[in-house]
CSV table of C-alpha atoms in Angstrom, one decimal:
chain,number,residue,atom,x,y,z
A,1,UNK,CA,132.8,97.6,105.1
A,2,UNK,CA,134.0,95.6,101.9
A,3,UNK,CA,135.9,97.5,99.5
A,4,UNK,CA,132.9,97.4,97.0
A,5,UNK,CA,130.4,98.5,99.5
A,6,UNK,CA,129.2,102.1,98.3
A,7,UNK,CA,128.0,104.6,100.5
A,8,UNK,CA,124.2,106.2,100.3
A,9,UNK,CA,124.4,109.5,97.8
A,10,UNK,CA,122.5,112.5,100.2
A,11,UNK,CA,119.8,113.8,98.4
A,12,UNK,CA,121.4,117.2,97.5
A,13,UNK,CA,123.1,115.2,95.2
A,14,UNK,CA,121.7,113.0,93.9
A,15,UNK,CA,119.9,113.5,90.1
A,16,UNK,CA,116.1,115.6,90.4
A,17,UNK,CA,113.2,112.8,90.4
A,18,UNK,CA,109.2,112.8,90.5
A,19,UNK,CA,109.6,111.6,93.8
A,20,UNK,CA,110.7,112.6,97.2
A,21,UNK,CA,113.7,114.3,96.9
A,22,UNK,CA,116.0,116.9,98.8
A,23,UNK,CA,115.4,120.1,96.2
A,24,UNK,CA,115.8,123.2,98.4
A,25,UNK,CA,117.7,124.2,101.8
A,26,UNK,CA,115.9,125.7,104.7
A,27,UNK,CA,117.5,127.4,107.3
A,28,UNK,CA,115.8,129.9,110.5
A,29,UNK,CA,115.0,133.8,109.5
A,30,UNK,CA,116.9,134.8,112.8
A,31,UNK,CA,120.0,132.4,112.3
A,32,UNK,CA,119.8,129.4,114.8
A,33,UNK,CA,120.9,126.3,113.9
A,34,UNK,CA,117.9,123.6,113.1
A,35,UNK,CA,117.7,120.3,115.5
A,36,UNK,CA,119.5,117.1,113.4
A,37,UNK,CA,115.6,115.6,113.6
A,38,UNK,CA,114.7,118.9,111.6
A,39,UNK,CA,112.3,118.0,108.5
A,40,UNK,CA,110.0,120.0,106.1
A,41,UNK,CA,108.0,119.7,102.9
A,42,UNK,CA,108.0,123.0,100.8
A,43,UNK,CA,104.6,123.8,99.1
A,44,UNK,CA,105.1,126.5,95.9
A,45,UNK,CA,102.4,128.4,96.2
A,46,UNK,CA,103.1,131.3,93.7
A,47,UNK,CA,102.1,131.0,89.7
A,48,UNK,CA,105.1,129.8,88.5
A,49,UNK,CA,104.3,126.3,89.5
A,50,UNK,CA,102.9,124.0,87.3
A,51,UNK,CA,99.4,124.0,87.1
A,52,UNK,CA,98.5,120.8,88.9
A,53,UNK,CA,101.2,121.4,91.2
A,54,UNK,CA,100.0,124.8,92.1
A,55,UNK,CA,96.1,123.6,92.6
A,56,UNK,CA,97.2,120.4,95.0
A,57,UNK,CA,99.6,122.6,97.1
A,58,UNK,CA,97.0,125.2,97.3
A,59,UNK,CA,94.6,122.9,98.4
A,60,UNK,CA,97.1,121.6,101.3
A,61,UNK,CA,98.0,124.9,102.9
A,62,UNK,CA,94.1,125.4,103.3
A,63,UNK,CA,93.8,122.2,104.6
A,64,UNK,CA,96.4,123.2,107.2
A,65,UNK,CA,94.7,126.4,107.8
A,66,UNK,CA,91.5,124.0,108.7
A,67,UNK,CA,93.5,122.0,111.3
A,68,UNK,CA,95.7,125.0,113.1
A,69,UNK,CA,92.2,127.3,113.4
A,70,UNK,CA,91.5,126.3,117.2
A,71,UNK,CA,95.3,126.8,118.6
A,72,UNK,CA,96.3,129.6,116.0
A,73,UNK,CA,93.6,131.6,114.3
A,74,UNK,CA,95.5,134.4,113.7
A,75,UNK,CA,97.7,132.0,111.3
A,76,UNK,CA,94.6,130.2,109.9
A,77,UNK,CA,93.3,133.5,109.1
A,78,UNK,CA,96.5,135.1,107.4
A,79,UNK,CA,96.7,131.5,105.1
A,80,UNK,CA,92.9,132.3,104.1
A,81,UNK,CA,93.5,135.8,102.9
A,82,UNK,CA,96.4,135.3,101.0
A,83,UNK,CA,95.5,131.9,99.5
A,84,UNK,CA,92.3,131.0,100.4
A,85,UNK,CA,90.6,133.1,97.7
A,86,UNK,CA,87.7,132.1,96.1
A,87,UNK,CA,89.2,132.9,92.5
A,88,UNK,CA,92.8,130.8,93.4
A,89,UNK,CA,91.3,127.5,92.2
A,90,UNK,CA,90.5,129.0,88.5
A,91,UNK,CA,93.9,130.9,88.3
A,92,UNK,CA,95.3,127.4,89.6
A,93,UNK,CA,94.0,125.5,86.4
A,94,UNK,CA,94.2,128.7,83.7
């Protein structure tokens, strides 16, 4: 390494962007460490997102609850009745 190499700034760190961006840390509910390969994408799906935001991420976890129905309905189901109301769209955009 030359002396005026510089080495990459993690994401943690590194100013907030529109882009793809390390914003929050995830760790397991019953403490085990997460595999180094580990990788997630957080969807806000409460009112306090902005609301674009809110609409598009509301959209996604339906579209998930589309593609997990035939391996785990129980899931799918649970995503529908908590954010696949028929009313979410409007309080998305109001």
């Amino acid at each position: 390494m030359t002396s005026d190499a510089k080495l990459p700034i993690p994401n943690h760190l590194r100013a907030p962007t529109k882009g793809l961006h390390g914003k929050y840390s995830i760790e397991r509910a019953d403490g085990k460490a997460l595999p180094d390969t580990f990788e997630a994408f957080v969807l806000r799906l409460d009112s306090g997102a902005e609301p674009n935001h809110l609409k598009a991420c509301r959209a996604a976890i339906l579209t998930y609850a589309n593609e997990i129905e035939a391996h785990l309905p129980e899931l799918a189901k649970d995503i529908r009745d908590k954010w696949g109301r028929n009313d979410f769209r409007q309080r998305a955009i109001s």
